[in-house]
PDB file of C-alpha atoms in Angstrom:
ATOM      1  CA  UNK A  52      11.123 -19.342  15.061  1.00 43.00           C
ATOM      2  CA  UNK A  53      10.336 -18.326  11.135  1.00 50.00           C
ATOM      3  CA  UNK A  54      11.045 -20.559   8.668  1.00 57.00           C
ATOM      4  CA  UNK A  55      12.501 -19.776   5.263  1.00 69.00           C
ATOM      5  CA  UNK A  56      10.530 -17.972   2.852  1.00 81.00           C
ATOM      6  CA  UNK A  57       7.612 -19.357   1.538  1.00 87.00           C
ATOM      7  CA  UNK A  58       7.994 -21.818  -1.758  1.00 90.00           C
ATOM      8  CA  UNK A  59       6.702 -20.037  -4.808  1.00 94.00           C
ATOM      9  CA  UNK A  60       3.797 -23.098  -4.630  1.00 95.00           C
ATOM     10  CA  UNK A  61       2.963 -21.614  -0.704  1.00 93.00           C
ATOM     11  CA  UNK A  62       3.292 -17.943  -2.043  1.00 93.00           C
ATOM     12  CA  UNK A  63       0.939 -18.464  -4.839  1.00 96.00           C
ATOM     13  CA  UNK A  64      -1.294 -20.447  -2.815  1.00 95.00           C
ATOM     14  CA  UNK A  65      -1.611 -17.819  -0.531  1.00 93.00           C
ATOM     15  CA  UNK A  66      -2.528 -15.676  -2.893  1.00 95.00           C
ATOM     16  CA  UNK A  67      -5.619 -17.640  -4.022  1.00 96.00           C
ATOM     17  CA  UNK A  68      -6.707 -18.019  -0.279  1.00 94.00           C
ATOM     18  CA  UNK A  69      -6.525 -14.491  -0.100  1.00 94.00           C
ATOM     19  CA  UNK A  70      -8.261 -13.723  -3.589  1.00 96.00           C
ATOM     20  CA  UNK A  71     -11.061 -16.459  -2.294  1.00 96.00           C
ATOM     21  CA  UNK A  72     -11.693 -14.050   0.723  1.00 94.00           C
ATOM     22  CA  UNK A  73     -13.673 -11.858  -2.383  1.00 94.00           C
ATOM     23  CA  UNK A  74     -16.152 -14.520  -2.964  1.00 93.00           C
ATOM     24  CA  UNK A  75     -19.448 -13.553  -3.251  1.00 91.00           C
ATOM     25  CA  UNK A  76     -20.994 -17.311  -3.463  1.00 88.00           C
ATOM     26  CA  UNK A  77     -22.702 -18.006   0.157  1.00 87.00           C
ATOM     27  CA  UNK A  78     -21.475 -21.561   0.245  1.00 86.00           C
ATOM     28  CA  UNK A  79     -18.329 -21.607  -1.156  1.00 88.00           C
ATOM     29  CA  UNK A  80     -14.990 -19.414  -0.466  1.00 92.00           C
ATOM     30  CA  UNK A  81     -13.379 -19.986  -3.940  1.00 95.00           C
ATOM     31  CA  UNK A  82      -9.946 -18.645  -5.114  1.00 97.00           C
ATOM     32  CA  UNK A  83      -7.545 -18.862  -8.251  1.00 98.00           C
ATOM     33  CA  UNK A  84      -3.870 -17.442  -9.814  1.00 98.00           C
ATOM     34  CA  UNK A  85      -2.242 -17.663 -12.724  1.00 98.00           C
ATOM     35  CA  UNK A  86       1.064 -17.420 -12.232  1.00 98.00           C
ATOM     36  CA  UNK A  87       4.245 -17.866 -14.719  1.00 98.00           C
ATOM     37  CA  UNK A  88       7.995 -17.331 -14.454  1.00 98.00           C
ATOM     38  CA  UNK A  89       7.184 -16.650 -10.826  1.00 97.00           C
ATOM     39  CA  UNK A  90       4.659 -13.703 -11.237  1.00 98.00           C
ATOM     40  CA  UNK A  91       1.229 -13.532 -10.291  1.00 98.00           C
ATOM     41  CA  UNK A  92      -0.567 -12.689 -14.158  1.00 98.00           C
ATOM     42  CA  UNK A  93      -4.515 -12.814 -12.376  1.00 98.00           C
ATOM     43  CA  UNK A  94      -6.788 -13.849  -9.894  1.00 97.00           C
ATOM     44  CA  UNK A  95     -10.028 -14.545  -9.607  1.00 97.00           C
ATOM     45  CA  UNK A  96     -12.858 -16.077  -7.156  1.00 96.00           C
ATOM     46  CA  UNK A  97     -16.244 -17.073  -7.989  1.00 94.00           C
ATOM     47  CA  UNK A  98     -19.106 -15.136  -7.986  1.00 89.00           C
ATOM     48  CA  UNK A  99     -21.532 -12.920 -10.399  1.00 86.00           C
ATOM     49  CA  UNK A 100     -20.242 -11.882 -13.191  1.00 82.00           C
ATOM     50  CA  UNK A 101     -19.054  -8.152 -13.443  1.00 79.00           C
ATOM     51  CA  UNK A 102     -21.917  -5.706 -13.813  1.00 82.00           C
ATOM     52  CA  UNK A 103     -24.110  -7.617 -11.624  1.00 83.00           C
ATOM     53  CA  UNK A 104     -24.696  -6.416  -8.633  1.00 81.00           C
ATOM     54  CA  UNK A 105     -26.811  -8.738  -6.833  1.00 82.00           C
ATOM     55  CA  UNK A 106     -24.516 -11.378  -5.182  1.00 84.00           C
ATOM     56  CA  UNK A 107     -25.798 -14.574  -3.043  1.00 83.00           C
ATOM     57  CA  UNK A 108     -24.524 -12.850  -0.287  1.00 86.00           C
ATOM     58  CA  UNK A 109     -27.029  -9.873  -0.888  1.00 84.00           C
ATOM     59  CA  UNK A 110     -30.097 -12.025  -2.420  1.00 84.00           C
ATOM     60  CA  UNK A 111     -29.833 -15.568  -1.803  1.00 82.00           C
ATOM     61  CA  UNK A 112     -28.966 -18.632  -3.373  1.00 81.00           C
ATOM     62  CA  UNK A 113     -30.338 -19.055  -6.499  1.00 80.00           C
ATOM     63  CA  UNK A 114     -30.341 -23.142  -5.604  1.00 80.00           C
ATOM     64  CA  UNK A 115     -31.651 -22.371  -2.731  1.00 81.00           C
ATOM     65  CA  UNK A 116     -34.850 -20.908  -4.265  1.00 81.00           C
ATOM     66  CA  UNK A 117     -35.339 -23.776  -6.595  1.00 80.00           C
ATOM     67  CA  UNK A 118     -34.783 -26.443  -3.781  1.00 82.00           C
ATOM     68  CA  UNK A 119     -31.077 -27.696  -5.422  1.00 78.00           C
ATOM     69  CA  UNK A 120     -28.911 -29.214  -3.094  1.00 75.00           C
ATOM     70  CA  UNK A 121     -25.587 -28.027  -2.287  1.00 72.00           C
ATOM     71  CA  UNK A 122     -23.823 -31.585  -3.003  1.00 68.00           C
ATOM     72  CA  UNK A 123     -25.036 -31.421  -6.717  1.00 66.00           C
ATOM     73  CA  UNK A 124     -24.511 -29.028  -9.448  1.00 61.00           C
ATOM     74  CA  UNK A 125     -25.898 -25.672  -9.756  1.00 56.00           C
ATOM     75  CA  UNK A 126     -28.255 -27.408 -12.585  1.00 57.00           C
ATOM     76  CA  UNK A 127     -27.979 -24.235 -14.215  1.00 67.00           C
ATOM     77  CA  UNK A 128     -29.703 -22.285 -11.419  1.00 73.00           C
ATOM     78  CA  UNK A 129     -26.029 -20.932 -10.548  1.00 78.00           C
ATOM     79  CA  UNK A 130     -25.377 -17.699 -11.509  1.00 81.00           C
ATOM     80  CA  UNK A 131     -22.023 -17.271 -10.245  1.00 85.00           C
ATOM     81  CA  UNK A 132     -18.701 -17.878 -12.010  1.00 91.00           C
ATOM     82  CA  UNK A 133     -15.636 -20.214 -10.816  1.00 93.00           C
ATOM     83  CA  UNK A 134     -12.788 -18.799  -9.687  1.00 96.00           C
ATOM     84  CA  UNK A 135     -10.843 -20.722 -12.037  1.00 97.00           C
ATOM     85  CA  UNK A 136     -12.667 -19.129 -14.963  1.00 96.00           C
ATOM     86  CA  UNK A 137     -12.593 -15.601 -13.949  1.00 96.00           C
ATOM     87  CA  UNK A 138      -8.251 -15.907 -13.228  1.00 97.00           C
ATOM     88  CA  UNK A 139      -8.076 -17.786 -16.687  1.00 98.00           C
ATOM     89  CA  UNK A 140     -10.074 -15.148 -18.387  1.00 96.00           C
ATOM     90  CA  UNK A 141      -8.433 -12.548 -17.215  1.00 96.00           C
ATOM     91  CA  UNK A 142      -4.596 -13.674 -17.790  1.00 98.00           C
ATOM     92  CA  UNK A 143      -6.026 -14.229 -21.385  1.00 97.00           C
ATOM     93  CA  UNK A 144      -3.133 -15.336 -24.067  1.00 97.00           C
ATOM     94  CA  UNK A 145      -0.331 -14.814 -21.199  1.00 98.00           C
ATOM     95  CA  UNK A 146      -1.956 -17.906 -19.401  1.00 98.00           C
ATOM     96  CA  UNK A 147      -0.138 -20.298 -22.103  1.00 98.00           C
ATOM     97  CA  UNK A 148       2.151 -22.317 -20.237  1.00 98.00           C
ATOM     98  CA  UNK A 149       1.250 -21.153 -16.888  1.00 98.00           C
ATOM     99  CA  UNK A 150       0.446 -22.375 -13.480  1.00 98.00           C
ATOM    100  CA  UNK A 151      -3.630 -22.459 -12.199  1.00 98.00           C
ATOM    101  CA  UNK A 152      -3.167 -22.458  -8.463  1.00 98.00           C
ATOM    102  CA  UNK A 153      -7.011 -23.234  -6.936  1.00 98.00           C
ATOM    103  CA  UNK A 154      -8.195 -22.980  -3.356  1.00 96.00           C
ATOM    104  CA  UNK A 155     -10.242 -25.951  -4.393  1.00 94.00           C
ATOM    105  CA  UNK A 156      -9.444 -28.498  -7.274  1.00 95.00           C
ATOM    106  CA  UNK A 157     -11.292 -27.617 -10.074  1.00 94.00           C
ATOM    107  CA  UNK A 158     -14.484 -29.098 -11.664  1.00 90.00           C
ATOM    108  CA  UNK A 159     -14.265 -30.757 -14.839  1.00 91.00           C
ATOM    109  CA  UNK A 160     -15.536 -27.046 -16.867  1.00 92.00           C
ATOM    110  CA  UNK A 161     -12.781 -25.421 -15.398  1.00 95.00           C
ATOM    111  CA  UNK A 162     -10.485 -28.305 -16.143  1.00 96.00           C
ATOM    112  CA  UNK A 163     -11.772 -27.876 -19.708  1.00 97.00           C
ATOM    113  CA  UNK A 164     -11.297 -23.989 -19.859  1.00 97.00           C
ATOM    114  CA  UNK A 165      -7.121 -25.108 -18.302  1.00 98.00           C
ATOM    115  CA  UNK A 166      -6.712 -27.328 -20.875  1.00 98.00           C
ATOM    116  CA  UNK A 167      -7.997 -24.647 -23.936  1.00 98.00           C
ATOM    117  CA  UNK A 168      -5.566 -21.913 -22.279  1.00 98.00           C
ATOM    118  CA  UNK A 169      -2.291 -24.433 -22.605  1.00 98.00           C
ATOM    119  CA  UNK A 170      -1.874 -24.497 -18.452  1.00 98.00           C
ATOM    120  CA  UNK A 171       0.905 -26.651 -17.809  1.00 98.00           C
ATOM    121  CA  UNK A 172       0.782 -27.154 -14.268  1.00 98.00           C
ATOM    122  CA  UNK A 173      -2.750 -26.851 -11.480  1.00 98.00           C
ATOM    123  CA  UNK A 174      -2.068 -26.795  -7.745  1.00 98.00           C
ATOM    124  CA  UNK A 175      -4.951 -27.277  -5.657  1.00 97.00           C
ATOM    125  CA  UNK A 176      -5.359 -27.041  -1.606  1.00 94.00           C
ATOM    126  CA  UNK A 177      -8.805 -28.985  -0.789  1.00 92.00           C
ATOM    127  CA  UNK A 178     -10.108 -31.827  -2.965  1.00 85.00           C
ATOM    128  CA  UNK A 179     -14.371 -31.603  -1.485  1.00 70.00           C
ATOM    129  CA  UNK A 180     -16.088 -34.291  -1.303  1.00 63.00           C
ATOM    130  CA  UNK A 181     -19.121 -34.790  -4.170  1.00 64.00           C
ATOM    131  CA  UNK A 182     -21.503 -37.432  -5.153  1.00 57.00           C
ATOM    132  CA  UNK A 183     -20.693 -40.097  -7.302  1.00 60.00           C
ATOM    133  CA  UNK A 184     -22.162 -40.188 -10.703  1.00 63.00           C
ATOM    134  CA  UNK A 185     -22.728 -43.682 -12.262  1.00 68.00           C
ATOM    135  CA  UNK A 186     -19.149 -44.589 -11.965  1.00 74.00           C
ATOM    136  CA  UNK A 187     -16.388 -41.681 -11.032  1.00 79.00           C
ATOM    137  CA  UNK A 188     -16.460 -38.294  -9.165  1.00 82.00           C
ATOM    138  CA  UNK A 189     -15.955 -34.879 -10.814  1.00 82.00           C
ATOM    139  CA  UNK A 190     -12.511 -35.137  -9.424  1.00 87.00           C
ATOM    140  CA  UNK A 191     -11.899 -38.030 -11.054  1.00 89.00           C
ATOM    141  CA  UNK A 192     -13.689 -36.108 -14.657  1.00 90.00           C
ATOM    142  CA  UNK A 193     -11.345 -33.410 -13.982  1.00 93.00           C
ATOM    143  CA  UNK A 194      -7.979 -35.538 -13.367  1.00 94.00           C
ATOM    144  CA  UNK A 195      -8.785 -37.648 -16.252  1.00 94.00           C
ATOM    145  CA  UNK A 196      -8.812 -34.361 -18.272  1.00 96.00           C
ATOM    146  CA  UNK A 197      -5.196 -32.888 -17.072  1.00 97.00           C
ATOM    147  CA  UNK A 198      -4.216 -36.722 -17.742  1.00 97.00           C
ATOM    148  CA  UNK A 199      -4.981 -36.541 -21.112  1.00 97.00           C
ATOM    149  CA  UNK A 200      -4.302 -32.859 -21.884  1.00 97.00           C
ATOM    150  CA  UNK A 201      -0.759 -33.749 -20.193  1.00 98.00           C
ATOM    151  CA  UNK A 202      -1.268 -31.039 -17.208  1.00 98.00           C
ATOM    152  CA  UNK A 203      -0.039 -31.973 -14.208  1.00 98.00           C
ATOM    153  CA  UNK A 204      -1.700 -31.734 -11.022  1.00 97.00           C
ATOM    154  CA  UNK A 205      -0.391 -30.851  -7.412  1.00 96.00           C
ATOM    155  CA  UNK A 206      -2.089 -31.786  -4.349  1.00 95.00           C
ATOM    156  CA  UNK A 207      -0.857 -28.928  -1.755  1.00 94.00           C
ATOM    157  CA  UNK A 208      -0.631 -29.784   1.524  1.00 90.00           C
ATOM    158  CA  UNK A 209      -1.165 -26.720   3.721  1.00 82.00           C
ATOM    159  CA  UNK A 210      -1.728 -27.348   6.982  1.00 78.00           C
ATOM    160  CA  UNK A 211       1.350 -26.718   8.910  1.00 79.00           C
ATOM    161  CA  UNK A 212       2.238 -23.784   5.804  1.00 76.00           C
ATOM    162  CA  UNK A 213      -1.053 -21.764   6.910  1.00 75.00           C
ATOM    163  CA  UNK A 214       0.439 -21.588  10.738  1.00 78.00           C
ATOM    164  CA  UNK A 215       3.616 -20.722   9.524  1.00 79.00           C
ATOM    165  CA  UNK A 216       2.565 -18.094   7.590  1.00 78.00           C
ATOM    166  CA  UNK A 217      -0.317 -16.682   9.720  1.00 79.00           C
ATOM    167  CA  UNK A 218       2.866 -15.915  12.338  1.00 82.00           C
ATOM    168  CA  UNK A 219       4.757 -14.201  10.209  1.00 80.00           C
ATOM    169  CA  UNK A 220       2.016 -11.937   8.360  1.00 79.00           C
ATOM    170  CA  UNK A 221       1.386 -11.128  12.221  1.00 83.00           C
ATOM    171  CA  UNK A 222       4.890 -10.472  12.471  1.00 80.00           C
ATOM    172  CA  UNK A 223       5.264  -8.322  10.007  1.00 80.00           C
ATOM    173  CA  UNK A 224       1.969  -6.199  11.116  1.00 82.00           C
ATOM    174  CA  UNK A 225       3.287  -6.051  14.749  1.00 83.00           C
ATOM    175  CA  UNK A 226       6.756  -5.017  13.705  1.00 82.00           C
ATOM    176  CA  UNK A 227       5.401  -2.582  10.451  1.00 83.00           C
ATOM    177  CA  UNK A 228       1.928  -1.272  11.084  1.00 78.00           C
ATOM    178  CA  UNK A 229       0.801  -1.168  14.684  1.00 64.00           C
ATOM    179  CA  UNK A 230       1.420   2.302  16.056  1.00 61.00           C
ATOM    180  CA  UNK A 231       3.926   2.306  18.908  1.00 58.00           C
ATOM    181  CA  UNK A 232       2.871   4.277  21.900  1.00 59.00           C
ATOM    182  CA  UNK A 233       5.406   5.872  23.560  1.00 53.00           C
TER     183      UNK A 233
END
């Protein structure tokens, strides 16, 4: 049986799992929307910046070739671009007041970037897991930063949402696009 419609939180979510399906880092699926009054203003996903056409995906990991491990940061050696930035960049001015909805909750840079841009609210799907350094995580950098910048942040459970809408995007393609033979 189908359930409702999706909440505007599940919609938008979506929409940042399906933006993060662009990623072009080789480690991490990354997605992002601003959204506000209900509309999607931009997405984005991380990867190299526009104009540069050699991805991870085509060349490598950068930290790879200088021996960086994935459970630390890019030290620099990154040369990819959150997803977080890229949606917040592009939705520009409009993002004032807005909604950041990220795949993954956001480092403490793009917590930063959030806070310059006015976002009122960030949702976020998957909290990973990172090293501690000296005291606190970069989840706990980036929640003291929405704390203090008076954003608040939403922990989205998905798990039973992504069934429910996996059946009815299937539904929809059975009953709209597959050719019926006759």
């Amino acid at each position: 049986m189908i359930k409702d419609r999706p909440s505007w939180d599940i919609y938008f979510m979506s929409k940042a799992i399906d933006a993060a399906t662009r990623a072009s880092c080789k480690y991490i699926d990354a997605g992002a929307i601003v959204a506000k009054n209900n509309r999607l203003l931009s997405s984005g996903y991380n990867g190299v910046p526009p104009g540069d056409r050699e991805t991870c995906l085509d060349t490598g990991c950068r930290k790879d070739e200088f021996g960086i491990s994935q459970e630390t940061k890019g030290k620099g050696k990154c040369k990819g671009t959150h997803a977080e930035m890229n949606a917040l960049q592009y939705a520009g001015k409009d993002a004032k007041g807005a909604t950041l909805y990220s795949v993954i909750l956001p480092c403490s840079s793009c917590a930063k970037q959030a806070a310059s841009a006015e976002i009122k609210r960030i949702v976020y799907a998957i909290e990973y897991a990172e090293q501690k350094t000296e005291d606190e995580t970069e989840g706990d950098v980036t929640r003291g930063i929405c704390r203090r910048s008076g954003i608040e942040l939403t922990h989205l459970i998905m798990d039973e949402e992504i069934t429910i809408q996996n059946e009815r995007r299937e539904r929809i393609i059975k009953n709209n696009f597959r050719s019926k033979k006759k």
